[in-house]
mmCIF file of C-alpha atoms in Angstrom:
data_model
loop_
_atom_site.group_PDB
_atom_site.id
_atom_site.type_symbol
_atom_site.label_atom_id
_atom_site.label_comp_id
_atom_site.label_asym_id
_atom_site.label_seq_id
_atom_site.Cartn_x
_atom_site.Cartn_y
_atom_site.Cartn_z
ATOM 1 C CA MET A 226 69.091 -37.729 33.063
ATOM 2 C CA VAL A 227 67.329 -36.196 36.061
ATOM 3 C CA ASP A 228 69.105 -33.166 37.469
ATOM 4 C CA ARG A 229 71.184 -33.684 40.585
ATOM 5 C CA LEU A 230 70.546 -30.560 42.607
ATOM 6 C CA SER A 231 73.316 -28.840 44.505
ATOM 7 C CA PRO A 232 73.138 -28.608 48.302
ATOM 8 C CA PHE A 233 72.219 -24.935 47.994
ATOM 9 C CA GLU A 234 69.391 -25.669 45.560
ATOM 10 C CA ILE A 235 68.056 -28.353 47.895
ATOM 11 C CA MET A 236 68.258 -25.966 50.855
ATOM 12 C CA GLU A 237 66.348 -23.318 48.911
ATOM 13 C CA LYS A 238 63.569 -25.810 48.278
ATOM 14 C CA LEU A 239 63.428 -27.033 51.887
ATOM 15 C CA ILE A 240 63.336 -23.490 53.278
ATOM 16 C CA SER A 241 60.382 -22.665 51.008
ATOM 17 C CA PHE A 242 58.196 -25.056 53.012
ATOM 18 C CA PRO A 243 56.966 -23.228 56.188
ATOM 19 C CA THR A 244 57.206 -26.309 58.398
ATOM 20 C CA VAL A 245 56.637 -24.587 61.736
ATOM 21 C CA SER A 246 56.144 -27.276 64.387
ATOM 22 C CA ARG A 247 52.476 -26.399 64.907
ATOM 23 C CA ASP A 248 51.819 -27.030 61.186
ATOM 24 C CA THR A 249 52.184 -29.958 58.804
ATOM 25 C CA ASN A 250 55.466 -30.978 57.185
ATOM 26 C CA ILE A 251 53.891 -33.318 54.623
ATOM 27 C CA PRO A 252 54.498 -31.105 51.529
ATOM 28 C CA LEU A 253 58.220 -31.050 52.352
ATOM 29 C CA ILE A 254 58.295 -34.827 52.843
ATOM 30 C CA ASP A 255 56.400 -35.273 49.562
ATOM 31 C CA TRP A 256 59.036 -33.240 47.750
ATOM 32 C CA VAL A 257 61.958 -35.142 49.309
ATOM 33 C CA GLU A 258 60.362 -38.479 48.455
ATOM 34 C CA GLU A 259 59.721 -37.402 44.859
ATOM 35 C CA TYR A 260 63.236 -36.030 44.459
ATOM 36 C CA LEU A 261 64.851 -39.195 45.784
ATOM 37 C CA ALA A 262 62.524 -41.341 43.642
ATOM 38 C CA SER A 263 63.655 -39.411 40.566
ATOM 39 C CA HIS A 264 67.100 -40.863 41.305
ATOM 40 C CA ASP A 265 65.711 -44.368 41.933
ATOM 41 C CA ILE A 266 66.129 -44.100 45.718
ATOM 42 C CA LYS A 267 63.242 -45.578 47.637
ATOM 43 C CA SER A 268 62.000 -43.672 50.682
ATOM 44 C CA HIS A 269 59.988 -44.941 53.621
ATOM 45 C CA ARG A 270 57.663 -42.930 55.804
ATOM 46 C CA TYR A 271 56.575 -42.922 59.378
ATOM 47 C CA ILE A 272 53.043 -41.511 59.424
ATOM 48 C CA ASP A 273 51.960 -39.976 62.705
ATOM 49 C CA PRO A 274 48.535 -41.409 63.569
ATOM 50 C CA GLU A 275 47.393 -38.308 65.472
ATOM 51 C CA GLN A 276 48.503 -35.338 63.373
ATOM 52 C CA PRO A 277 49.353 -34.496 59.755
ATOM 53 C CA LYS A 278 53.090 -35.049 60.038
ATOM 54 C CA HIS A 279 55.420 -37.599 58.478
ATOM 55 C CA GLY A 280 58.982 -38.724 59.050
ATOM 56 C CA LEU A 281 61.119 -40.094 56.223
ATOM 57 C CA PHE A 282 64.094 -42.415 55.999
ATOM 58 C CA ALA A 283 66.020 -43.816 53.042
ATOM 59 C CA HIS A 284 69.011 -46.042 52.295
ATOM 60 C CA ALA A 285 71.679 -45.845 49.564
ATOM 61 C CA GLY A 286 74.451 -48.288 48.802
ATOM 62 C CA PRO A 287 74.759 -52.030 49.386
ATOM 63 C CA ASP A 288 71.872 -53.735 51.163
ATOM 64 C CA VAL A 289 73.915 -54.570 54.248
ATOM 65 C CA GLU A 290 74.024 -53.461 57.865
ATOM 66 C CA GLY A 291 76.510 -50.936 59.193
ATOM 67 C CA ALA A 292 75.241 -47.759 57.533
ATOM 68 C CA ILE A 293 76.168 -44.261 58.581
ATOM 69 C CA VAL A 294 72.933 -42.422 59.392
ATOM 70 C CA LEU A 295 72.550 -38.688 58.796
ATOM 71 C CA SER A 296 69.837 -37.437 61.138
ATOM 72 C CA GLY A 297 67.964 -34.158 60.809
ATOM 73 C CA HIS A 298 64.601 -32.659 61.657
ATOM 74 C CA THR A 299 62.239 -30.920 59.255
ATOM 75 C CA ASP A 300 60.367 -28.633 61.655
ATOM 76 C CA VAL A 301 61.318 -25.059 62.488
ATOM 77 C CA VAL A 302 60.294 -22.627 65.214
ATOM 78 C CA PRO A 303 57.709 -19.887 64.568
ATOM 79 C CA ILE A 304 58.544 -16.449 63.191
ATOM 80 C CA ASP A 305 55.676 -14.769 65.092
ATOM 81 C CA GLY A 306 56.665 -11.345 66.382
ATOM 82 C CA GLN A 307 60.206 -11.522 65.008
ATOM 83 C CA PRO A 308 61.499 -8.522 62.992
ATOM 84 C CA TRP A 309 62.752 -10.230 59.836
ATOM 85 C CA GLU A 310 64.459 -8.091 57.190
ATOM 86 C CA SER A 311 63.649 -10.544 54.390
ATOM 87 C CA ASP A 312 61.182 -13.339 53.650
ATOM 88 C CA PRO A 313 61.910 -16.021 56.284
ATOM 89 C CA PHE A 314 60.925 -18.771 53.863
ATOM 90 C CA SER A 315 63.250 -17.735 51.066
ATOM 91 C CA VAL A 316 67.029 -18.030 51.170
ATOM 92 C CA VAL A 317 68.692 -14.628 50.830
ATOM 93 C CA GLU A 318 72.464 -14.304 50.564
ATOM 94 C CA ARG A 319 74.155 -11.180 51.873
ATOM 95 C CA ASP A 320 77.398 -10.397 53.687
ATOM 96 C CA GLY A 321 78.646 -13.975 53.409
ATOM 97 C CA LYS A 322 75.544 -15.457 55.037
ATOM 98 C CA TYR A 323 72.477 -17.381 53.936
ATOM 99 C CA TYR A 324 69.405 -15.969 55.695
ATOM 100 C CA GLY A 325 66.144 -17.874 56.176
ATOM 101 C CA ARG A 326 64.195 -19.782 58.803
ATOM 102 C CA GLY A 327 65.934 -23.128 59.171
ATOM 103 C CA THR A 328 69.130 -22.321 57.302
ATOM 104 C CA CYS A 329 71.017 -22.971 60.536
ATOM 105 C CA ASP A 330 68.536 -25.127 62.482
ATOM 106 C CA MET A 331 68.625 -27.332 60.530
ATOM 107 C CA LYS A 332 67.519 -27.456 56.911
ATOM 108 C CA GLY A 333 71.018 -26.534 55.842
ATOM 109 C CA PHE A 334 72.212 -29.883 57.169
ATOM 110 C CA ASP A 335 69.124 -31.651 55.811
ATOM 111 C CA ALA A 336 69.991 -30.377 52.332
ATOM 112 C CA LEU A 337 73.570 -31.603 52.667
ATOM 113 C CA ALA A 338 72.327 -35.018 53.856
ATOM 114 C CA ILE A 339 69.925 -35.379 50.906
ATOM 115 C CA TRP A 340 72.694 -34.345 48.514
ATOM 116 C CA ALA A 341 75.067 -36.879 50.070
ATOM 117 C CA LEU A 342 72.512 -39.696 49.812
ATOM 118 C CA VAL A 343 72.082 -39.094 46.077
ATOM 119 C CA GLU A 344 75.851 -38.933 45.584
ATOM 120 C CA ALA A 345 76.272 -42.186 47.525
ATOM 121 C CA HIS A 346 73.634 -43.793 45.324
ATOM 122 C CA TYR A 347 75.543 -42.914 42.167
ATOM 123 C CA GLY A 348 78.966 -43.517 43.683
ATOM 124 C CA ASP A 349 80.660 -46.818 44.341
ATOM 125 C CA VAL A 350 80.158 -46.837 48.095
ATOM 126 C CA LYS A 351 81.092 -50.051 49.857
ATOM 127 C CA ARG A 352 79.321 -49.059 53.042
ATOM 128 C CA PRO A 353 75.735 -47.739 52.974
ATOM 129 C CA LEU A 354 74.486 -44.282 53.857
ATOM 130 C CA GLN A 355 71.060 -43.496 55.303
ATOM 131 C CA ILE A 356 69.092 -40.364 56.099
ATOM 132 C CA ALA A 357 66.451 -39.969 58.803
ATOM 133 C CA LEU A 358 64.284 -36.843 58.710
ATOM 134 C CA SER A 359 62.020 -36.322 61.708
ATOM 135 C CA PHE A 360 59.381 -33.855 62.880
ATOM 136 C CA ASP A 361 58.496 -32.198 66.207
ATOM 137 C CA GLU A 362 62.118 -31.901 67.306
ATOM 138 C CA GLU A 363 61.485 -28.306 68.313
ATOM 139 C CA ILE A 364 58.781 -29.343 70.764
ATOM 140 C CA GLY A 365 60.733 -31.987 72.611
ATOM 141 C CA CYS A 366 62.224 -34.386 70.031
ATOM 142 C CA ALA A 367 58.838 -36.120 69.974
ATOM 143 C CA GLY A 368 59.084 -37.365 66.397
ATOM 144 C CA ALA A 369 62.411 -39.175 66.709
ATOM 145 C CA PRO A 370 61.471 -42.271 68.784
ATOM 146 C CA PRO A 371 58.670 -43.498 66.462
ATOM 147 C CA LEU A 372 60.803 -42.752 63.397
ATOM 148 C CA ILE A 373 63.726 -44.759 64.788
ATOM 149 C CA ALA A 374 61.367 -47.612 65.635
ATOM 150 C CA ALA A 375 59.901 -47.506 62.124
ATOM 151 C CA MET A 376 63.374 -47.891 60.581
ATOM 152 C CA GLN A 377 64.046 -51.209 62.298
ATOM 153 C CA GLY A 378 63.637 -54.156 59.925
ATOM 154 C CA VAL A 379 62.722 -51.925 56.990
ATOM 155 C CA VAL A 380 66.243 -50.785 56.126
ATOM 156 C CA PRO A 381 69.418 -52.579 57.240
ATOM 157 C CA LYS A 382 70.433 -51.454 60.724
ATOM 158 C CA GLY A 383 72.912 -48.605 60.783
ATOM 159 C CA THR A 384 75.613 -48.420 63.412
ATOM 160 C CA ALA A 385 76.720 -44.773 63.638
ATOM 161 C CA VAL A 386 74.542 -41.654 63.595
ATOM 162 C CA ILE A 387 75.590 -38.082 62.881
ATOM 163 C CA VAL A 388 72.946 -35.676 64.149
ATOM 164 C CA GLY A 389 73.471 -32.461 62.216
ATOM 165 C CA GLU A 390 72.445 -29.842 64.764
ATOM 166 C CA PRO A 391 74.543 -26.681 64.382
ATOM 167 C CA SER A 392 77.861 -27.258 66.141
ATOM 168 C CA SER A 393 80.218 -25.255 63.876
ATOM 169 C CA MET A 394 81.290 -28.640 62.464
ATOM 170 C CA GLN A 395 82.727 -29.696 65.823
ATOM 171 C CA ALA A 396 82.183 -33.118 67.346
ATOM 172 C CA VAL A 397 79.741 -32.776 70.258
ATOM 173 C CA THR A 398 79.932 -36.024 72.208
ATOM 174 C CA GLY A 399 77.620 -35.323 75.134
ATOM 175 C CA HIS A 400 74.542 -33.317 76.014
ATOM 176 C CA LYS A 401 72.089 -33.062 78.860
ATOM 177 C CA GLY A 402 68.842 -34.980 78.957
ATOM 178 C CA GLY A 403 65.559 -33.197 79.407
ATOM 179 C CA SER A 404 62.002 -33.681 80.542
ATOM 180 C CA GLY A 405 59.046 -31.367 80.880
ATOM 181 C CA PHE A 406 55.681 -31.504 82.627
ATOM 182 C CA ASN A 407 52.638 -29.377 81.939
ATOM 183 C CA THR A 408 51.226 -28.473 85.325
ATOM 184 C CA HIS A 409 47.609 -27.401 85.904
ATOM 185 C CA VAL A 410 46.778 -26.232 89.405
ATOM 186 C CA VAL A 411 43.006 -26.237 90.012
ATOM 187 C CA GLY A 412 42.055 -24.018 92.945
ATOM 188 C CA PHE A 413 38.797 -22.651 94.378
ATOM 189 C CA GLU A 414 37.559 -19.117 93.759
ATOM 190 C CA VAL A 415 36.475 -16.818 96.588
ATOM 191 C CA HIS A 416 36.722 -13.079 97.164
ATOM 192 C CA SER A 417 40.286 -12.258 98.120
ATOM 193 C CA SER A 418 39.095 -10.758 101.424
ATOM 194 C CA LEU A 419 38.162 -14.344 102.382
ATOM 195 C CA LEU A 420 41.170 -16.026 100.855
ATOM 196 C CA HIS A 421 41.554 -18.403 103.782
ATOM 197 C CA THR A 422 38.314 -20.137 102.650
ATOM 198 C CA GLY A 423 39.468 -20.602 99.074
ATOM 199 C CA VAL A 424 42.522 -21.995 97.307
ATOM 200 C CA ASN A 425 44.543 -19.628 95.118
ATOM 201 C CA ALA A 426 45.934 -21.706 92.261
ATOM 202 C CA ILE A 427 48.634 -19.150 91.463
ATOM 203 C CA MET A 428 49.901 -19.008 95.034
ATOM 204 C CA ALA A 429 49.907 -22.817 95.212
ATOM 205 C CA ALA A 430 51.849 -22.914 91.941
ATOM 206 C CA ALA A 431 54.328 -20.472 93.448
ATOM 207 C CA LYS A 432 55.262 -23.106 96.022
ATOM 208 C CA LEU A 433 56.242 -25.485 93.208
ATOM 209 C CA ILE A 434 58.208 -22.782 91.424
ATOM 210 C CA GLU A 435 60.002 -21.884 94.647
ATOM 211 C CA TRP A 436 60.866 -25.570 95.010
ATOM 212 C CA ALA A 437 62.568 -25.320 91.600
ATOM 213 C CA ASN A 438 64.537 -22.290 92.817
ATOM 214 C CA GLU A 439 65.654 -24.229 95.893
ATOM 215 C CA GLN A 440 66.803 -27.181 93.771
ATOM 216 C CA ASN A 441 68.802 -24.886 91.498
ATOM 217 C CA THR A 442 70.440 -23.193 94.472
ATOM 218 C CA ALA A 443 71.388 -26.538 96.013
ATOM 219 C CA ASN A 444 72.669 -27.944 92.722
ATOM 220 C CA MET A 445 74.726 -24.840 92.047
ATOM 221 C CA ALA A 446 76.364 -25.058 95.475
ATOM 222 C CA ALA A 447 77.195 -28.772 95.251
ATOM 223 C CA LYS A 448 80.501 -30.013 93.862
ATOM 224 C CA PRO A 449 79.865 -31.366 90.345
ATOM 225 C CA THR A 450 80.879 -34.850 89.314
ATOM 226 C CA ASP A 451 83.669 -35.195 86.764
ATOM 227 C CA LEU A 452 81.068 -35.869 84.063
ATOM 228 C CA ALA A 453 78.833 -32.971 85.082
ATOM 229 C CA ALA A 454 81.843 -30.636 85.139
ATOM 230 C CA MET A 455 82.074 -30.982 81.358
ATOM 231 C CA PHE A 456 78.828 -29.018 80.955
ATOM 232 C CA GLU A 457 77.837 -25.382 81.307
ATOM 233 C CA PRO A 458 76.280 -25.052 83.778
ATOM 234 C CA PRO A 459 77.748 -28.155 85.471
ATOM 235 C CA PHE A 460 74.527 -29.164 87.204
ATOM 236 C CA THR A 461 70.914 -30.148 86.567
ATOM 237 C CA THR A 462 68.513 -27.202 86.233
ATOM 238 C CA ALA A 463 64.782 -26.817 86.874
ATOM 239 C CA HIS A 464 63.012 -24.078 84.937
ATOM 240 C CA VAL A 465 59.606 -22.435 84.480
ATOM 241 C CA GLY A 466 59.449 -20.125 81.470
ATOM 242 C CA MET A 467 55.728 -19.353 81.134
ATOM 243 C CA ILE A 468 52.809 -19.099 83.558
ATOM 244 C CA SER A 469 49.168 -18.055 83.239
ATOM 245 C CA GLY A 470 46.122 -17.971 85.495
ATOM 246 C CA GLY A 471 43.568 -15.981 87.413
ATOM 247 C CA THR A 472 40.635 -13.802 86.377
ATOM 248 C CA ALA A 473 40.787 -10.704 88.618
ATOM 249 C CA HIS A 474 42.999 -9.139 91.264
ATOM 250 C CA ASN A 475 40.368 -9.541 93.994
ATOM 251 C CA ILE A 476 39.495 -13.193 93.321
ATOM 252 C CA THR A 477 41.593 -16.185 94.357
ATOM 253 C CA ALA A 478 42.735 -17.792 91.119
ATOM 254 C CA LYS A 479 40.838 -20.932 90.145
ATOM 255 C CA ASP A 480 43.384 -22.051 87.555
ATOM 256 C CA CYS A 481 47.109 -21.739 86.992
ATOM 257 C CA HIS A 482 49.036 -23.298 84.118
ATOM 258 C CA PHE A 483 52.815 -23.593 83.765
ATOM 259 C CA ALA A 484 55.438 -26.060 82.561
ATOM 260 C CA MET A 485 58.224 -27.404 84.765
ATOM 261 C CA ASP A 486 61.260 -28.402 82.709
ATOM 262 C CA PHE A 487 64.450 -30.190 83.729
ATOM 263 C CA ARG A 488 67.817 -30.344 81.971
ATOM 264 C CA VAL A 489 69.636 -33.232 83.577
ATOM 265 C CA VAL A 490 73.390 -33.818 83.405
ATOM 266 C CA PRO A 491 74.479 -37.270 82.188
ATOM 267 C CA GLY A 492 75.120 -39.599 85.077
ATOM 268 C CA GLU A 493 72.051 -38.471 87.000
ATOM 269 C CA ASP A 494 68.767 -40.391 86.836
ATOM 270 C CA LYS A 495 66.247 -38.248 84.979
ATOM 271 C CA GLU A 496 63.384 -40.286 86.430
ATOM 272 C CA GLN A 497 64.480 -39.387 89.969
ATOM 273 C CA TRP A 498 63.887 -35.721 89.157
ATOM 274 C CA GLU A 499 60.411 -36.585 87.911
ATOM 275 C CA ILE A 500 59.734 -38.519 91.118
ATOM 276 C CA ALA A 501 61.000 -35.632 93.271
ATOM 277 C CA TYR A 502 58.787 -33.145 91.447
ATOM 278 C CA LEU A 503 55.718 -35.347 91.713
ATOM 279 C CA GLN A 504 56.355 -35.752 95.440
ATOM 280 C CA LYS A 505 56.377 -31.978 95.851
ATOM 281 C CA VAL A 506 53.228 -31.739 93.735
ATOM 282 C CA ARG A 507 51.420 -34.209 95.986
ATOM 283 C CA GLU A 508 52.602 -32.312 99.088
ATOM 284 C CA VAL A 509 51.191 -29.020 97.797
ATOM 285 C CA GLU A 510 48.021 -30.753 96.606
ATOM 286 C CA GLU A 511 47.423 -32.146 100.105
ATOM 287 C CA GLN A 512 47.721 -28.632 101.522
ATOM 288 C CA MET A 513 45.151 -27.393 98.998
ATOM 289 C CA GLN A 514 42.734 -30.227 99.662
ATOM 290 C CA ALA A 515 42.913 -29.632 103.408
ATOM 291 C CA VAL A 516 41.097 -26.362 102.655
ATOM 292 C CA VAL A 517 38.883 -27.427 99.716
ATOM 293 C CA PRO A 518 38.820 -31.191 98.960
ATOM 294 C CA ASP A 519 37.877 -30.782 95.290
ATOM 295 C CA THR A 520 41.053 -28.890 94.391
ATOM 296 C CA ARG A 521 43.885 -30.716 92.638
ATOM 297 C CA ILE A 522 47.067 -30.529 90.552
ATOM 298 C CA ASP A 523 47.158 -32.285 87.162
ATOM 299 C CA ILE A 524 50.509 -33.262 85.651
ATOM 300 C CA THR A 525 50.956 -34.160 81.958
ATOM 301 C CA PRO A 526 54.330 -35.178 80.472
ATOM 302 C CA ARG A 527 55.383 -32.651 77.824
ATOM 303 C CA PHE A 528 58.659 -34.058 76.476
ATOM 304 C CA ASP A 529 61.320 -36.595 77.357
ATOM 305 C CA VAL A 530 64.795 -36.396 75.809
ATOM 306 C CA PRO A 531 67.517 -38.814 76.957
ATOM 307 C CA ALA A 532 71.017 -37.480 77.498
ATOM 308 C CA LEU A 533 73.802 -38.181 75.027
ATOM 309 C CA GLU A 534 76.400 -40.035 77.080
ATOM 310 C CA PRO A 535 80.029 -39.649 75.995
ATOM 311 C CA GLU A 536 81.128 -42.954 74.444
ATOM 312 C CA LYS A 537 84.478 -44.607 74.921
ATOM 313 C CA ASP A 538 85.995 -45.099 71.466
ATOM 314 C CA GLY A 539 82.586 -44.382 69.923
ATOM 315 C CA GLU A 540 82.364 -45.142 66.208
ATOM 316 C CA ALA A 541 80.402 -41.979 65.359
ATOM 317 C CA GLU A 542 82.778 -39.717 67.267
ATOM 318 C CA THR A 543 85.842 -41.383 65.752
ATOM 319 C CA LEU A 544 84.489 -40.982 62.216
ATOM 320 C CA VAL A 545 83.650 -37.306 62.667
ATOM 321 C CA ARG A 546 87.004 -36.542 64.249
ATOM 322 C CA GLN A 547 88.839 -38.301 61.412
ATOM 323 C CA ILE A 548 87.007 -36.198 58.827
ATOM 324 C CA THR A 549 87.057 -32.824 60.606
ATOM 325 C CA GLY A 550 90.372 -33.120 62.432
ATOM 326 C CA ASP A 551 88.622 -31.810 65.561
ATOM 327 C CA ASN A 552 90.115 -33.433 68.640
ATOM 328 C CA SER A 553 88.765 -31.056 71.279
ATOM 329 C CA SER A 554 86.092 -31.969 73.823
ATOM 330 C CA HIS A 555 82.660 -30.429 73.237
ATOM 331 C CA LYS A 556 79.590 -30.862 75.451
ATOM 332 C CA VAL A 557 76.352 -28.864 75.306
ATOM 333 C CA SER A 558 73.436 -28.280 77.653
ATOM 334 C CA TYR A 559 70.664 -28.406 75.053
ATOM 335 C CA GLY A 560 69.121 -31.699 73.946
ATOM 336 C CA THR A 561 69.078 -33.349 70.526
ATOM 337 C CA GLU A 562 67.814 -36.506 68.887
ATOM 338 C CA ALA A 563 71.247 -38.077 69.392
ATOM 339 C CA GLY A 564 70.171 -39.299 72.833
ATOM 340 C CA HIS A 565 67.246 -41.172 71.307
ATOM 341 C CA PHE A 566 69.487 -42.860 68.711
ATOM 342 C CA GLN A 567 72.013 -43.814 71.380
ATOM 343 C CA THR A 568 69.241 -45.295 73.513
ATOM 344 C CA ALA A 569 68.170 -47.342 70.465
ATOM 345 C CA GLY A 570 71.635 -48.891 70.181
ATOM 346 C CA TYR A 571 73.426 -46.587 67.742
ATOM 347 C CA SER A 572 76.737 -44.861 68.306
ATOM 348 C CA ALA A 573 75.886 -41.157 68.103
ATOM 349 C CA VAL A 574 77.551 -37.779 67.788
ATOM 350 C CA VAL A 575 76.320 -34.254 67.058
ATOM 351 C CA CYS A 576 78.056 -32.445 64.205
ATOM 352 C CA GLY A 577 76.589 -29.935 61.792
ATOM 353 C CA PRO A 578 77.257 -26.585 60.133
ATOM 354 C CA GLY A 579 76.258 -23.302 61.711
ATOM 355 C CA ASP A 580 76.288 -21.716 65.140
ATOM 356 C CA ILE A 581 73.611 -22.719 67.666
ATOM 357 C CA ALA A 582 73.456 -19.051 68.738
ATOM 358 C CA GLN A 583 71.629 -18.332 65.466
ATOM 359 C CA ALA A 584 68.962 -20.980 66.028
ATOM 360 C CA HIS A 585 65.449 -19.605 66.597
ATOM 361 C CA GLN A 586 66.586 -16.013 66.060
ATOM 362 C CA PRO A 587 65.044 -13.351 63.808
ATOM 363 C CA ASN A 588 67.086 -13.144 60.617
ATOM 364 C CA GLU A 589 68.420 -16.644 61.273
ATOM 365 C CA TYR A 590 71.411 -17.393 59.095
ATOM 366 C CA ILE A 591 74.184 -19.831 58.373
ATOM 367 C CA GLU A 592 77.523 -18.513 57.218
ATOM 368 C CA VAL A 593 78.358 -19.483 53.663
ATOM 369 C CA SER A 594 81.724 -20.746 54.880
ATOM 370 C CA GLN A 595 79.995 -23.070 57.367
ATOM 371 C CA PHE A 596 77.636 -24.410 54.711
ATOM 372 C CA ASN A 597 80.607 -25.029 52.439
ATOM 373 C CA ALA A 598 82.438 -26.769 55.302
ATOM 374 C CA GLY A 599 79.411 -29.051 55.676
ATOM 375 C CA HIS A 600 79.532 -29.768 51.942
ATOM 376 C CA ASP A 601 83.224 -30.626 52.177
ATOM 377 C CA PHE A 602 82.482 -32.929 55.130
ATOM 378 C CA MET A 603 79.905 -34.830 53.059
ATOM 379 C CA ARG A 604 82.333 -35.246 50.173
ATOM 380 C CA LYS A 605 84.940 -36.713 52.517
ATOM 381 C CA LEU A 606 82.335 -38.951 54.150
ATOM 382 C CA ILE A 607 81.375 -40.435 50.784
ATOM 383 C CA GLU A 608 85.056 -40.973 49.978
ATOM 384 C CA ARG A 609 85.424 -42.970 53.191
ATOM 385 C CA LEU A 610 82.319 -45.007 52.440
ATOM 386 C CA SER A 611 83.814 -45.859 49.060
ATOM 387 C CA VAL A 612 86.989 -47.399 50.480
#
């Protein structure tokens, strides 16, 4: 009989694949497919047509609709410049913690999901279980929408999705939506002593960044809605985290690049923030072109993550609360793939082992107790699917 690996053994294998978002994840997907096939579980892939990355989904149990879907991503953030004390792509246990890139975010959950799928296959489950493993979550949840679309009609439609982002095994029922726009300001170079005859791309970009500051100030001062008040902070935010441009201190900058990102509270229209930003962009562009007509501002969408709206009597939330006993209200300001699943018609909740504070950090870890709590959750989930 083929060995049934433990969750820890599966996590060790997944961590060994350096699936940084800028690189391929295909070797990891190959291994998962082969492992599931060794237990007679058929996998299906979504193959990205533009880059060497694959998503994977699989189904165990009766061939009927109504599956519980365990959703995770396979990519991790880079380790560049981080002072790791051990090999980031090997699991090291010390002081009651498992260290390694992705142990917390979120290959620990992926390992538990794969383990649970195999157990469901061998168990007498009456309700099916599915897994959905994506890519490019760390760069804007870009891999989730095509993966979800690829699942439709290939495996029976699931109804409830548990997205296993680290939440300390608490039921997170709402998160902000997000969108981002790469912004390229194209100015006109002249000597800075004649700056009135040129267009400084950096100084034009500063007007857009100051607009973001003004929006944040206004949003912070406004009274939040009841729904927005559940979040920290209780308002939509606009943010610029990186900027580059210019060639010399005495030359008006020809180019300036930055990204404008929004984290939008549920209940607000994310598209209205995009429209407002584009209106400001056009206003600044007109000012530039009044000086030099050939100048411009190019906008390229960078990511688009729908909010997770709290559901009334949501199936996914109810299931997680029944298993964990957690009846508190939890909302977060970061985005996850749960919003994409909810948009596609699934009931969705976020619940996974580990603390989000450890995500992306040097010496990333998941506490052994949290990993074990995730294992216990999966055992109880399979028991429920067997009733």
